[in-house]
PDB file of C-alpha atoms and ligand atoms in Angstrom:
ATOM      1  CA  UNK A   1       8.908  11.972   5.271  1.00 94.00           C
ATOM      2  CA  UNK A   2       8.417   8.361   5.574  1.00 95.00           C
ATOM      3  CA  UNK A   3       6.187   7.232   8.405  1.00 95.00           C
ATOM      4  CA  UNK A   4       5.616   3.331   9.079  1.00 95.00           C
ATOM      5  CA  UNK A   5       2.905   2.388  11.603  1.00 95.00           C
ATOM      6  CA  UNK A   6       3.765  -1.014  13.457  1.00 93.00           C
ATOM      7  CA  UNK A   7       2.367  -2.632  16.363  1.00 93.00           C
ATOM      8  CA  UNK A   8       0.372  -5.417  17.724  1.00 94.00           C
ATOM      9  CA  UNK A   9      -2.717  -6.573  16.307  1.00 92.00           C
ATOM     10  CA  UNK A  10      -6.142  -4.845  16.514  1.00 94.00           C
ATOM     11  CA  UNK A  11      -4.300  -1.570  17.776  1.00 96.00           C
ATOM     12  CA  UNK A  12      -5.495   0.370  15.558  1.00 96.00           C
ATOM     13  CA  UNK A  13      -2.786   0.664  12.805  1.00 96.00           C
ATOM     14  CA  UNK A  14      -4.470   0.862   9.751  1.00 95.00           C
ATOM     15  CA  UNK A  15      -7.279   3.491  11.364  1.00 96.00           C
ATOM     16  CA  UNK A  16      -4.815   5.516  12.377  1.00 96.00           C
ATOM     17  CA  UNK A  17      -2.549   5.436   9.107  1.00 97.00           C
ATOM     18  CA  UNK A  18      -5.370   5.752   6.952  1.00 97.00           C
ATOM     19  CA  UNK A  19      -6.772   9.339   9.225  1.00 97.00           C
ATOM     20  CA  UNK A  20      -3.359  10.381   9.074  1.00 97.00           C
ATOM     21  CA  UNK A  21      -3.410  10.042   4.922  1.00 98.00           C
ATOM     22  CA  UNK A  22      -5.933  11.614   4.272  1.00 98.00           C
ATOM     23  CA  UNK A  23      -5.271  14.354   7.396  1.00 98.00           C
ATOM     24  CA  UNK A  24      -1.844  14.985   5.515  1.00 98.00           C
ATOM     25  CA  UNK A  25      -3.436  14.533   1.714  1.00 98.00           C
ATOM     26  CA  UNK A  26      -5.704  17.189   2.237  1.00 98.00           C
ATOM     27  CA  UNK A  27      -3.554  20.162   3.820  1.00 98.00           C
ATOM     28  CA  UNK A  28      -1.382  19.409   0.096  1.00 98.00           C
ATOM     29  CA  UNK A  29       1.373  17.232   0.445  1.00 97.00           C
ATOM     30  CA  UNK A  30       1.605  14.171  -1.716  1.00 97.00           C
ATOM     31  CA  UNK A  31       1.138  10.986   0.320  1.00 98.00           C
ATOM     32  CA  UNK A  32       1.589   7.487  -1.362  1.00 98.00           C
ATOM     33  CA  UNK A  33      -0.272   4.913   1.119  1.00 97.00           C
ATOM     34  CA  UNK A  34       1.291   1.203   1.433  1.00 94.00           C
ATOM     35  CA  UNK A  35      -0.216  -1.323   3.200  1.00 90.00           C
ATOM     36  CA  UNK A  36       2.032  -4.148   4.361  1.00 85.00           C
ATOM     37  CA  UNK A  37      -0.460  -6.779   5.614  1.00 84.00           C
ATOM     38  CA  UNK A  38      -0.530  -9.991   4.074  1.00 79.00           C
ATOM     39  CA  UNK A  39      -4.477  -9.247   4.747  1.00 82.00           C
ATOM     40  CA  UNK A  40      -4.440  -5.406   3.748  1.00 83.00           C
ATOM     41  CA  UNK A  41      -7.405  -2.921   4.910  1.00 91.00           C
ATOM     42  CA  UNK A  42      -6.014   0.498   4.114  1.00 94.00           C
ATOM     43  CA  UNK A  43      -7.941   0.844   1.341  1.00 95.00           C
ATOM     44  CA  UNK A  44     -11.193   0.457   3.329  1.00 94.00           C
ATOM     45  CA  UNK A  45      -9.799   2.948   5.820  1.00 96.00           C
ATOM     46  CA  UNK A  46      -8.710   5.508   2.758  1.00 97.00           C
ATOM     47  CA  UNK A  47     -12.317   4.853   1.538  1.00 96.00           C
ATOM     48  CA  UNK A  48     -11.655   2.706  -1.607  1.00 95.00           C
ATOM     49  CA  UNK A  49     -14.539   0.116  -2.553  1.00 94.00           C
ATOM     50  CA  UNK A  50     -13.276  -3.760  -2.453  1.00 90.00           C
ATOM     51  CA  UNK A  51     -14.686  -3.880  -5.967  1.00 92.00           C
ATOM     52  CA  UNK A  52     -12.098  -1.341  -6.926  1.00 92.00           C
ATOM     53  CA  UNK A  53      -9.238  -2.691  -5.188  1.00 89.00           C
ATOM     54  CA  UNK A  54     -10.448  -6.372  -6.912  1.00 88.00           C
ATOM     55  CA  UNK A  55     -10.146  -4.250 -10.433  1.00 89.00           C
ATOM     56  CA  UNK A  56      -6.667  -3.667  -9.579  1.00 87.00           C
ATOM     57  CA  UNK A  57      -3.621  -6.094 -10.504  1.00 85.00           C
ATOM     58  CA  UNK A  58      -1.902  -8.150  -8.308  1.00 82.00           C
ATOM     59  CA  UNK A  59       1.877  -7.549  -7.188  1.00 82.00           C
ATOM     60  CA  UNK A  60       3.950 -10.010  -8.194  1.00 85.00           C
ATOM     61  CA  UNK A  61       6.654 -12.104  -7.180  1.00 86.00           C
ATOM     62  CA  UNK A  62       8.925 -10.288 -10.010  1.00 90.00           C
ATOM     63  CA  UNK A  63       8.524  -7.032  -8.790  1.00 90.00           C
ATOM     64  CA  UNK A  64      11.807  -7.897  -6.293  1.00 90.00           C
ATOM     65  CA  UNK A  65      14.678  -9.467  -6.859  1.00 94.00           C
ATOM     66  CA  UNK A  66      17.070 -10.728  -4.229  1.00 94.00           C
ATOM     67  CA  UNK A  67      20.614  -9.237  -4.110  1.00 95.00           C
ATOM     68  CA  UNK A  68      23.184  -9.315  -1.529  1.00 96.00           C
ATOM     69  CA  UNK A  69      22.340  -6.416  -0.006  1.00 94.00           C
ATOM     70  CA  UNK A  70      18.778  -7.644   0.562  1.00 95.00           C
ATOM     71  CA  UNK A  71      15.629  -7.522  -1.546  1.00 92.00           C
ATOM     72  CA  UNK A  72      15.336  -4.367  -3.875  1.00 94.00           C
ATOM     73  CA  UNK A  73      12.345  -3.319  -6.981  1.00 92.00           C
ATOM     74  CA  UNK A  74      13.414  -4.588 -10.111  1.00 95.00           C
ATOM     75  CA  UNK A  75      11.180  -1.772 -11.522  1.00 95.00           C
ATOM     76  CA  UNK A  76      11.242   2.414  -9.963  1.00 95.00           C
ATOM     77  CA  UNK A  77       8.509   3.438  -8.030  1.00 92.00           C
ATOM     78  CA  UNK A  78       7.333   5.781 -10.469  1.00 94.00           C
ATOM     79  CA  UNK A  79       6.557   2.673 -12.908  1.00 95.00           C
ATOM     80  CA  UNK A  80       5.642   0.393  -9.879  1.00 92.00           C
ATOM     81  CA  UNK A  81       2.706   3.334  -8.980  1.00 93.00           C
ATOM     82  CA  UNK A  82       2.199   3.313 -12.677  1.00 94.00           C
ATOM     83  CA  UNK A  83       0.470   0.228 -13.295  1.00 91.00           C
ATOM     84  CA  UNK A  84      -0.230  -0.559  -9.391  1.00 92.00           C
ATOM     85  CA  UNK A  85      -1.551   2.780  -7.595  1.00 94.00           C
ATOM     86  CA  UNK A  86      -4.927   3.978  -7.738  1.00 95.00           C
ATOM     87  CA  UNK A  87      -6.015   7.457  -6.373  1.00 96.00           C
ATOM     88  CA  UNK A  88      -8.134   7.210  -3.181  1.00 97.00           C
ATOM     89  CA  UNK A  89     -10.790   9.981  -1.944  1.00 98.00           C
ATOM     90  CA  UNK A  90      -8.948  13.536  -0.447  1.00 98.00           C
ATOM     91  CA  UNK A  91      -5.930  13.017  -2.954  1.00 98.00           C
ATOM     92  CA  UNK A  92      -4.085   9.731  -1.285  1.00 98.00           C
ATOM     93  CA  UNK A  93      -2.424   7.630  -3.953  1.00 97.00           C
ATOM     94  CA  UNK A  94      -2.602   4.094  -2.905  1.00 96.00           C
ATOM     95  CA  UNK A  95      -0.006   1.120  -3.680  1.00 93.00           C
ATOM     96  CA  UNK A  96      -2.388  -1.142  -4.540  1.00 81.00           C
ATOM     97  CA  UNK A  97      -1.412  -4.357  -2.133  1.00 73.00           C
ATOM     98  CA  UNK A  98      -4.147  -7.382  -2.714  1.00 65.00           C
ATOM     99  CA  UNK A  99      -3.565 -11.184  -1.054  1.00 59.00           C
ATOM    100  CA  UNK A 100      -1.824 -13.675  -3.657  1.00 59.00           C
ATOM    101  CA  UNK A 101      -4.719 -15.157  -5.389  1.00 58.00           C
ATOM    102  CA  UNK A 102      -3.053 -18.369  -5.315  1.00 60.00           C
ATOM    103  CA  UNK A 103       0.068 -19.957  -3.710  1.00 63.00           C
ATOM    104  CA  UNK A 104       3.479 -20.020  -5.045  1.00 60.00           C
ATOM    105  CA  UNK A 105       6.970 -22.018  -4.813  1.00 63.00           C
ATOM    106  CA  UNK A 106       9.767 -21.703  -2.723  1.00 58.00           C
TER     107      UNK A 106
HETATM  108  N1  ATP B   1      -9.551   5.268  18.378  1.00 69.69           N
HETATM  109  C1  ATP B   1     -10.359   4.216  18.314  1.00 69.69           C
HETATM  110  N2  ATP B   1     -11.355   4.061  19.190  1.00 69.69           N
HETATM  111  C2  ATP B   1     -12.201   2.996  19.148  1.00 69.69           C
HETATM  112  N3  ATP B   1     -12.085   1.987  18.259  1.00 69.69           N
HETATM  113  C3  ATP B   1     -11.104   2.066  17.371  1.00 69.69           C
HETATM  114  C4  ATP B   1     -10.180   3.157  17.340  1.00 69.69           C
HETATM  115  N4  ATP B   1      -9.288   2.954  16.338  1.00 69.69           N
HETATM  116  C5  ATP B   1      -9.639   1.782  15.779  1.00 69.69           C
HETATM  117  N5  ATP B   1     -10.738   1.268  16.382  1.00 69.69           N
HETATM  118  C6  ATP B   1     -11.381  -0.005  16.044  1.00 69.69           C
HETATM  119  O1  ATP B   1     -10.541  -1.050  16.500  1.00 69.69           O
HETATM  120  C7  ATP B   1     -10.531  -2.121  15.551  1.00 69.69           C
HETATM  121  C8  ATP B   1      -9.121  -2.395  15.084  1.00 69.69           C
HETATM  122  O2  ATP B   1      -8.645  -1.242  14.382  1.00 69.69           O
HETATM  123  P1  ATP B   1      -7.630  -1.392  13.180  1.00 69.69           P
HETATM  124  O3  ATP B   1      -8.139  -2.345  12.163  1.00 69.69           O
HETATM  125  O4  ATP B   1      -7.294  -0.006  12.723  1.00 69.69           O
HETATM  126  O5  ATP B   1      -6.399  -2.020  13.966  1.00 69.69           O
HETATM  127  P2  ATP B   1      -5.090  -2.716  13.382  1.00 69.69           P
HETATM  128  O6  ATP B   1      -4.023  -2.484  14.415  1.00 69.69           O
HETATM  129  O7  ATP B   1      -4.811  -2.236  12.014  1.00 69.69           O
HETATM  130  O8  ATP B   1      -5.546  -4.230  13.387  1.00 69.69           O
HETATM  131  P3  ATP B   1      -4.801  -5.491  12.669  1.00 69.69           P
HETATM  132  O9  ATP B   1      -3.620  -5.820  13.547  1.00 69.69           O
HETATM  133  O10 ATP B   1      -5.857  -6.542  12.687  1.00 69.69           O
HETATM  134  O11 ATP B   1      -4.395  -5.055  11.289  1.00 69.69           O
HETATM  135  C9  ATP B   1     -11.461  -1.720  14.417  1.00 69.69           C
HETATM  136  O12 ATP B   1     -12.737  -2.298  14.648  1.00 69.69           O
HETATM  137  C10 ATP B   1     -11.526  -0.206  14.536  1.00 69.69           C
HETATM  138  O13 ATP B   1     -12.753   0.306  14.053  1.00 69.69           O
HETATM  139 MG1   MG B   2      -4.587  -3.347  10.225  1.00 69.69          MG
END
């Protein structure tokens, strides 16, 4: 099941997709948490120290590629999670999403 949690700001999103994590972590199924915003807070909500989410590396750029179809991973999730997913409290893997520490081109 795939479950994305959109709306308009200060709604409650990320409270709500963070309770629901850990909700569905802890009855046993395997939930991978992604945060989206350019100013993610999931991890706060999962219960994941800033420090550790500073430890982690930063996604970039090369990670997607542009094809006609649209943008796609130039790498599998399994490798993505690999080197960019840390394990949160009550058995929540999180994608590790932090801000670009500096601007790009293009
Ligand atoms: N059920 C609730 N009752 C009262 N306050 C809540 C509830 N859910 C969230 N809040 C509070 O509302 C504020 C916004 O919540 P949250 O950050 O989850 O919203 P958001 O939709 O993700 O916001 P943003 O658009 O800024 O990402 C936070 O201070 C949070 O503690
Ligand atoms: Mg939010």
């Amino acid at each position: 099941m795939k479950l994305a949690v959109v709306g308009k700001g200060g709604v409650g999103k990320t409270s709500i997709s963070g309770t629901l994590a850990r909700l569905l972590a802890r009855r046993g199924h395997r939930v991978l948490a992604v945060d989206g915003d350019p100013n993610p807070t999931l991890a706060l909500s999962l219960g994941v120290s800033p420090a550790r989410m500073e430890s982690m590396p930063a996604l970039s750029s090369e990670l997607v590629e542009r094809t006609d179809e649209g943008y796609r991973l130039t790498r599998t999730l399994e490798e993505l999670c690999a080197s960019h997913s840390l394990q949160a409290p009550d058995g929540v893997t999180l994608l590790a999403m932090r801000p670009a520490q500096q601007a790009g081109t293009g």
